[in-house]
mmCIF file of C-alpha atoms in Angstrom:
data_model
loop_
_atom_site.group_PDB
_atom_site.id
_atom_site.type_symbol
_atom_site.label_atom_id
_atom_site.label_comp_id
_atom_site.label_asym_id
_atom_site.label_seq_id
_atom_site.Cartn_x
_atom_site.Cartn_y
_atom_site.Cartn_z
ATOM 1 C CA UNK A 1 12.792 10.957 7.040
ATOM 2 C CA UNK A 2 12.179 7.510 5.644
ATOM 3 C CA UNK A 3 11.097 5.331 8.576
ATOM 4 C CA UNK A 4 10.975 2.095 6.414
ATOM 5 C CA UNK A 5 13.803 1.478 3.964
ATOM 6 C CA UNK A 6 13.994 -1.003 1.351
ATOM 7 C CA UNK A 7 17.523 -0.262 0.112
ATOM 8 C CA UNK A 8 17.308 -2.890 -3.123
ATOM 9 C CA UNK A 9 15.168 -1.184 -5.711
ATOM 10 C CA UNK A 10 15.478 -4.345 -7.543
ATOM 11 C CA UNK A 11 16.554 -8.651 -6.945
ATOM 12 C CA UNK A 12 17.184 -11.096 -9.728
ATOM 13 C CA UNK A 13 16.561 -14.501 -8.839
ATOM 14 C CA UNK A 14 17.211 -17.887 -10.504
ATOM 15 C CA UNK A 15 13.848 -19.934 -11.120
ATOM 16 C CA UNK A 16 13.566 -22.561 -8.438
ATOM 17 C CA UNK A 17 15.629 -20.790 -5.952
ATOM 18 C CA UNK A 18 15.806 -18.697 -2.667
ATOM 19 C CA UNK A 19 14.220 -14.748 -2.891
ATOM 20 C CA UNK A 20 15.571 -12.842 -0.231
ATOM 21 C CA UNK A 21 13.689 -9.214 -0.085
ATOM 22 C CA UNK A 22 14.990 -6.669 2.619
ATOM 23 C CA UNK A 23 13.485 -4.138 5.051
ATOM 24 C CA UNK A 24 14.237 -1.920 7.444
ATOM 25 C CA UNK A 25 13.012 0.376 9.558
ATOM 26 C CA UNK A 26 14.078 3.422 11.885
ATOM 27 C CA UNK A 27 10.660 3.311 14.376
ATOM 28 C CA UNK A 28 11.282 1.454 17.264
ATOM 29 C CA UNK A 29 7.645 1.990 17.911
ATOM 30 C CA UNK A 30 6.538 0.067 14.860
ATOM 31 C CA UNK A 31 4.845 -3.589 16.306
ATOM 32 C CA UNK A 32 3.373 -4.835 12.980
ATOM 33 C CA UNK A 33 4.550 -5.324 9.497
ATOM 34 C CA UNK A 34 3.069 -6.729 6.492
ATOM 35 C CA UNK A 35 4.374 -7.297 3.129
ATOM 36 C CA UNK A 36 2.832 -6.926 -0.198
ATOM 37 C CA UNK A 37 3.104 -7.925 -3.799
ATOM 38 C CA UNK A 38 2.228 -5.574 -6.685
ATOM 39 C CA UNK A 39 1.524 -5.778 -10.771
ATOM 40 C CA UNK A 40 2.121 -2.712 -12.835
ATOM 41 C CA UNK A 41 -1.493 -0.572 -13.164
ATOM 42 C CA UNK A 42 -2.569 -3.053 -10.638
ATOM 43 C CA UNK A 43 -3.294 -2.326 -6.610
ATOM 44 C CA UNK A 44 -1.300 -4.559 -4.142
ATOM 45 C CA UNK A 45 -2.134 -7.508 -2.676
ATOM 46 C CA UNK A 46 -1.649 -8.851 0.894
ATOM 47 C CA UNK A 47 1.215 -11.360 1.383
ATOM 48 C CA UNK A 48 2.109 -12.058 4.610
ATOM 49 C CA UNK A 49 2.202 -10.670 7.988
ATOM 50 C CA UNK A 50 3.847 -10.468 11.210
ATOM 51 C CA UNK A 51 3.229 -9.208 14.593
ATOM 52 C CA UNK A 52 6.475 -8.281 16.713
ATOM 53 C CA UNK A 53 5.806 -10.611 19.639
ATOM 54 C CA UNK A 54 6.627 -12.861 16.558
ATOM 55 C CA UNK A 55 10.420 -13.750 14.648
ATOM 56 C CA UNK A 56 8.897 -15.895 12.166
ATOM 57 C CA UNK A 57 5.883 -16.444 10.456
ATOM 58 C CA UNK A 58 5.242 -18.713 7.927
ATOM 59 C CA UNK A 59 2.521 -19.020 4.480
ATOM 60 C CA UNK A 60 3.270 -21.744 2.057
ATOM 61 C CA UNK A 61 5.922 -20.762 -0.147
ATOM 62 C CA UNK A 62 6.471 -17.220 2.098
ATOM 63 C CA UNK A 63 7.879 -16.612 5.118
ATOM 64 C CA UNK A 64 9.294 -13.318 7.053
ATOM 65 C CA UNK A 65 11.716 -13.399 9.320
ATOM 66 C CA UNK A 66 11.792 -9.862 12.307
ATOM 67 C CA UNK A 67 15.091 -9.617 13.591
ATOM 68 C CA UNK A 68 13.753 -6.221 16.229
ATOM 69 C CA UNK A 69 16.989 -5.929 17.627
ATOM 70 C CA UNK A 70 18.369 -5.105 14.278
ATOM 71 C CA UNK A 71 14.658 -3.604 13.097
ATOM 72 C CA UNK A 72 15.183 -5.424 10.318
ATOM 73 C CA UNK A 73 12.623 -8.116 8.271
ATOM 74 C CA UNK A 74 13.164 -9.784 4.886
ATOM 75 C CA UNK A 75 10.902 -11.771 3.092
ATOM 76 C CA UNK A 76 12.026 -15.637 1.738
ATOM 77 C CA UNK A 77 9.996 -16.853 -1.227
ATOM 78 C CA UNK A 78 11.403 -20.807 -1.643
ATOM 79 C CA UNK A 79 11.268 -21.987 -4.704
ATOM 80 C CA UNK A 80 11.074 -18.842 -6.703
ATOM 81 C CA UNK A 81 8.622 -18.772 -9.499
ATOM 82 C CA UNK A 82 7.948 -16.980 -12.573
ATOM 83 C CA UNK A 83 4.729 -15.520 -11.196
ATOM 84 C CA UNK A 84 6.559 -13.620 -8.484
ATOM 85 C CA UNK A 85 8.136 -11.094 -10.687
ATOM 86 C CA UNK A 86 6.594 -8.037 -9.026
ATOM 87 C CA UNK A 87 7.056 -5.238 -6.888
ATOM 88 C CA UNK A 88 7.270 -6.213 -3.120
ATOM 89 C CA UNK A 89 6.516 -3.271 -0.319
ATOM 90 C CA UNK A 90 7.334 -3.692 3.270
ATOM 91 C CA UNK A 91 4.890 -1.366 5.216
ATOM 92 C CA UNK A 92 4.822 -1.097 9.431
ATOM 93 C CA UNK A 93 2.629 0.149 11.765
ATOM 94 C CA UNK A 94 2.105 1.006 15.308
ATOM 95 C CA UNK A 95 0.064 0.718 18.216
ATOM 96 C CA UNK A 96 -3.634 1.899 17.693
ATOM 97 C CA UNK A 97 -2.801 3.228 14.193
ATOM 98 C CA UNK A 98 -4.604 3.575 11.055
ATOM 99 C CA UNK A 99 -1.860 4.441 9.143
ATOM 100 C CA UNK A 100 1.083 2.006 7.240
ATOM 101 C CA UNK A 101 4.222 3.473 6.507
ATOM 102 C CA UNK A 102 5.666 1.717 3.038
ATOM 103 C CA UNK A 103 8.909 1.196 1.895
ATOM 104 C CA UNK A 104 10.108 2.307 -1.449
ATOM 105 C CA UNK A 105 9.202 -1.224 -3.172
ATOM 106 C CA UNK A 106 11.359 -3.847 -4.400
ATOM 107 C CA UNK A 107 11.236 -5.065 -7.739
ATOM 108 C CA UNK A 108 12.167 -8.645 -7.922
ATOM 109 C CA UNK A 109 12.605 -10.299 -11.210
ATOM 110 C CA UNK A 110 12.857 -14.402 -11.517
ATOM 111 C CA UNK A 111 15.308 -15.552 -14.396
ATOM 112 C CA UNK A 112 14.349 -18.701 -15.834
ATOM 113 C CA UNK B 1 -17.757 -11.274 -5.328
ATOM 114 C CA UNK B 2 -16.738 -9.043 -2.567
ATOM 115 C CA UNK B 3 -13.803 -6.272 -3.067
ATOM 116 C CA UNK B 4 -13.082 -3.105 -4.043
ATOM 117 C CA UNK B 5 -13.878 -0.951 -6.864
ATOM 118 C CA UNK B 6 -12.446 2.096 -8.159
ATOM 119 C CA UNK B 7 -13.350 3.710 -11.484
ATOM 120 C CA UNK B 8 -12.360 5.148 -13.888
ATOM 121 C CA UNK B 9 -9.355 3.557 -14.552
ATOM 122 C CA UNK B 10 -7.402 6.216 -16.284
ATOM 123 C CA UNK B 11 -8.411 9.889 -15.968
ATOM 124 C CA UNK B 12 -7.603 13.118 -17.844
ATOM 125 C CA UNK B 13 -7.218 16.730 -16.085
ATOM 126 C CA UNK B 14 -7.397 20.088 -17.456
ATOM 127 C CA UNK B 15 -5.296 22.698 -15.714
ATOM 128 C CA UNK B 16 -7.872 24.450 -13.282
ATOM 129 C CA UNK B 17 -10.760 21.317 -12.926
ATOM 130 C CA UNK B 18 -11.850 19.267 -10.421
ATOM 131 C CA UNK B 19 -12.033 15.747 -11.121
ATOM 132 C CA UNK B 20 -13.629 12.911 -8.710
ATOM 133 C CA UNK B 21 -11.901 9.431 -8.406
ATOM 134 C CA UNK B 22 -14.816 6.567 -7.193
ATOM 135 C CA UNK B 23 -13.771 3.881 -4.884
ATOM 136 C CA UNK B 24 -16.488 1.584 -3.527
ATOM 137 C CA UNK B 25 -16.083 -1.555 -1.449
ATOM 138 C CA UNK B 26 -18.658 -4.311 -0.463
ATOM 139 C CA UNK B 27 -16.180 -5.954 2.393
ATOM 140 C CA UNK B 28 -18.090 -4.359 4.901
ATOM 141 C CA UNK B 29 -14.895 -2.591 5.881
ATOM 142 C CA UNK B 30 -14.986 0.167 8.360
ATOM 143 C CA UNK B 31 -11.729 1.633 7.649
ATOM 144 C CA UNK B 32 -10.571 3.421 4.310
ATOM 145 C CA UNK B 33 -7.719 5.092 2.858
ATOM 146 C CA UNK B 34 -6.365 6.598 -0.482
ATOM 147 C CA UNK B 35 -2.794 6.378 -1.535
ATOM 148 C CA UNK B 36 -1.097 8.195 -4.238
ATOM 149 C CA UNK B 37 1.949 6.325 -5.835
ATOM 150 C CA UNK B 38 4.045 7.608 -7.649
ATOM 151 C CA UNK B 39 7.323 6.292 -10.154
ATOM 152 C CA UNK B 40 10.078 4.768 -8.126
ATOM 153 C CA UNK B 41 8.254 5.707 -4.859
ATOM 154 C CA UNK B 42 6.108 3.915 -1.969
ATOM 155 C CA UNK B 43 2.578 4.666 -1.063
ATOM 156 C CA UNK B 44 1.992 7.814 0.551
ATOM 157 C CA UNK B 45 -1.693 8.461 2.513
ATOM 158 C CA UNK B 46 -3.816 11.186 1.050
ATOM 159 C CA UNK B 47 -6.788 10.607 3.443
ATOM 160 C CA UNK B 48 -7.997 7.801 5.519
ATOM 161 C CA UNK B 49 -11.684 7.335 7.446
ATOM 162 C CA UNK B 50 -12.245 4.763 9.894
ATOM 163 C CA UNK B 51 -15.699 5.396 10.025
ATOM 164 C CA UNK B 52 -18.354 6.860 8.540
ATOM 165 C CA UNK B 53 -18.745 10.934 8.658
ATOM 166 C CA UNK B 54 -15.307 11.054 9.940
ATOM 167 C CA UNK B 55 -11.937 11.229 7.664
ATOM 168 C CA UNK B 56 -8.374 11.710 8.908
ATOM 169 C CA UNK B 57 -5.664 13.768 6.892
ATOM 170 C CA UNK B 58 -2.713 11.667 5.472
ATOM 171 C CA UNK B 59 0.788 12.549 4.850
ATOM 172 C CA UNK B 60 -0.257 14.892 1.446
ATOM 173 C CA UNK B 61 -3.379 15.764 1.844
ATOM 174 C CA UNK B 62 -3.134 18.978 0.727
ATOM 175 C CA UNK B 63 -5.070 19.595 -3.263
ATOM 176 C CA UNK B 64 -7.548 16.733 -2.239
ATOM 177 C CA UNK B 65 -10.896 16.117 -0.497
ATOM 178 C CA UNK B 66 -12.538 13.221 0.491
ATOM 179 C CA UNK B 67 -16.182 12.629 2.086
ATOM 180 C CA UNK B 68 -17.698 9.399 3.894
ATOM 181 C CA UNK B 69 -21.331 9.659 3.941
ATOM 182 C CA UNK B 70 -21.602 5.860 3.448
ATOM 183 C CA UNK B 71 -19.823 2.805 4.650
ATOM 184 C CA UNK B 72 -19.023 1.529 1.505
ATOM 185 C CA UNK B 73 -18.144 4.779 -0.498
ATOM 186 C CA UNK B 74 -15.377 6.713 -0.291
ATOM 187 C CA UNK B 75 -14.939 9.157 -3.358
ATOM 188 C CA UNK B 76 -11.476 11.652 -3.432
ATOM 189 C CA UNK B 77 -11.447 14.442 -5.481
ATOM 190 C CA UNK B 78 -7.909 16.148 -6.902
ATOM 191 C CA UNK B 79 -8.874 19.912 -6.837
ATOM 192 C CA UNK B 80 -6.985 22.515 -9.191
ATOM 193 C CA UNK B 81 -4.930 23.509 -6.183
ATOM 194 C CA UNK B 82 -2.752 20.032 -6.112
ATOM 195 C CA UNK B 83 -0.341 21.230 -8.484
ATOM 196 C CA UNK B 84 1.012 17.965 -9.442
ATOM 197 C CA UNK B 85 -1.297 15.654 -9.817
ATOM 198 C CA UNK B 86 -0.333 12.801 -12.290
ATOM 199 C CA UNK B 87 -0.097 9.739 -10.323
ATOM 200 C CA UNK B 88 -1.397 6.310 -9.578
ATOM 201 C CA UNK B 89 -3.810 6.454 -6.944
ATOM 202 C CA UNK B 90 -4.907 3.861 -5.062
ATOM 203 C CA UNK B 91 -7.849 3.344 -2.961
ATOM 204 C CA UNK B 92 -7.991 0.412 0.152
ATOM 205 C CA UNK B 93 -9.782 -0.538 3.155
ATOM 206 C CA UNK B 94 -9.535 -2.883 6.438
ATOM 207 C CA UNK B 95 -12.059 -3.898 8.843
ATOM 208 C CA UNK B 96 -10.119 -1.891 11.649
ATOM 209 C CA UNK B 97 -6.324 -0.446 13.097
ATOM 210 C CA UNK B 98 -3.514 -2.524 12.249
ATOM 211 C CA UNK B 99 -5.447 -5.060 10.156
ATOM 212 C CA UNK B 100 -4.494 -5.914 6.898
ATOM 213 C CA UNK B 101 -5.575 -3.134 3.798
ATOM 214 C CA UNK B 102 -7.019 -4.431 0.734
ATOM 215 C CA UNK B 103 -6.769 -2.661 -1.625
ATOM 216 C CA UNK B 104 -8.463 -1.837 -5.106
ATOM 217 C CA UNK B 105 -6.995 -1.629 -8.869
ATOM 218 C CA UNK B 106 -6.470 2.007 -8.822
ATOM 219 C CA UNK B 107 -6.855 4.815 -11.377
ATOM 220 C CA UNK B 108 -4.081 6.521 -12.936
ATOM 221 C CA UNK B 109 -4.616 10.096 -13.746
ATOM 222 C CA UNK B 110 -3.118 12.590 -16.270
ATOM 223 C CA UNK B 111 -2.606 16.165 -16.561
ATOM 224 C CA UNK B 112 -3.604 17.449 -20.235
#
């Protein structure tokens, strides 16, 4: 049973415009979400976060958007560069929890 | 330069050995975890330890072993009973519960 679903194994963007990445999840339970980037043969790296007492949070050229009626976040990256061709996970978490449950990953590829 | 290490970066397995990945961080981290990835597929938790002497089985532990006898080591050994072993695993840690992983470059192993 997946609990977080990112149903686009893979995005093509233009250079210089909008990135829209897609998650969601099944766990109403789930109060924290984070997204990361990832390199092939490399670990990820921490992109952004949000806490569900949040709809919005914002980093620069990142922001994710919680829509917890839906249980649904995506993940805008305005403009779009060439060095954000990478894998993106969505992972969740609840409560007092150790644990992050990932999505399947996203691989977004920017056109130039 | 603080972060995490992990080493080596590939590894080779002979049906019926033991082999030991290393993962060492100097982030003072409390919390750490080992993920196995592999193609086309999120993270999934081996083990996790959010403190020293103490570790926590994941979603697939089964065919590994961990042990925490210092803060800032965290070894996991792939023993011959994990049948299918060739992955890319990944080794993180956080400073607590829902805080952010970071996570290290990973080593990918291979059955011979």
């Amino acid at each position: 049973d997946q609990q977080v679903k990112q149903n686009s194994p893979s995005l093509s963007v233009q250079e210089g415009r909008i990135s829209i990445l897609n998650c969601d999840y099944t766990n109403s339970m789930f109060d924290y979400f984070l997204w990361y980037k990832k390199y092939p043969a490399e670990g990820p790296t921490f992109l952004i976060s949000i806490s569900s007492i949040k709809d919005k949070n914002e980093d620069g050229r990142f922001t994710v958007f919680l829509n917890k009626s839906a249980k649904h976040l995506s993940l805008h990256i305005v403009p779009s560069q060439p060095g954000d061709s990478a894998v993106y996970f969505c992972a969740a978490t609840s409560g007092s929890n150790y644990q992050l449950i990932w999505g399947a990953g996203t691989k977004l590829i920017i056109k130039p | 330069d603080g972060g995490i290490t992990q080493s080596p970066k590939y590894l080779f397995r002979k049906e019926g050995q033991n082999v030991t990945l290393s993962c060492e961080q100097n982030l003072n981290h409390d919390a750490m975890y080992w993920y196995r990835q592999d193609p086309g597929q999120g993270l999934r938790l081996i083990y996790y330890s959010h403190i020293v002497n103490d570790f926590q089985k994941g979603d697939i532990a089964e065919g590994y072993s961990v042990s925490r006898e210092k803060k800032e080591s965290f070894p996991l050994t792939v023993t011959s009973a994990q049948k299918n072993p060739t992955a890319f695993y990944l080794c993180a840690s956080s400073t607590g519960q829902q805080e952010t992983q970071y996570f290290g470059p990973g080593t990918r192993l291979l059955v011979l």
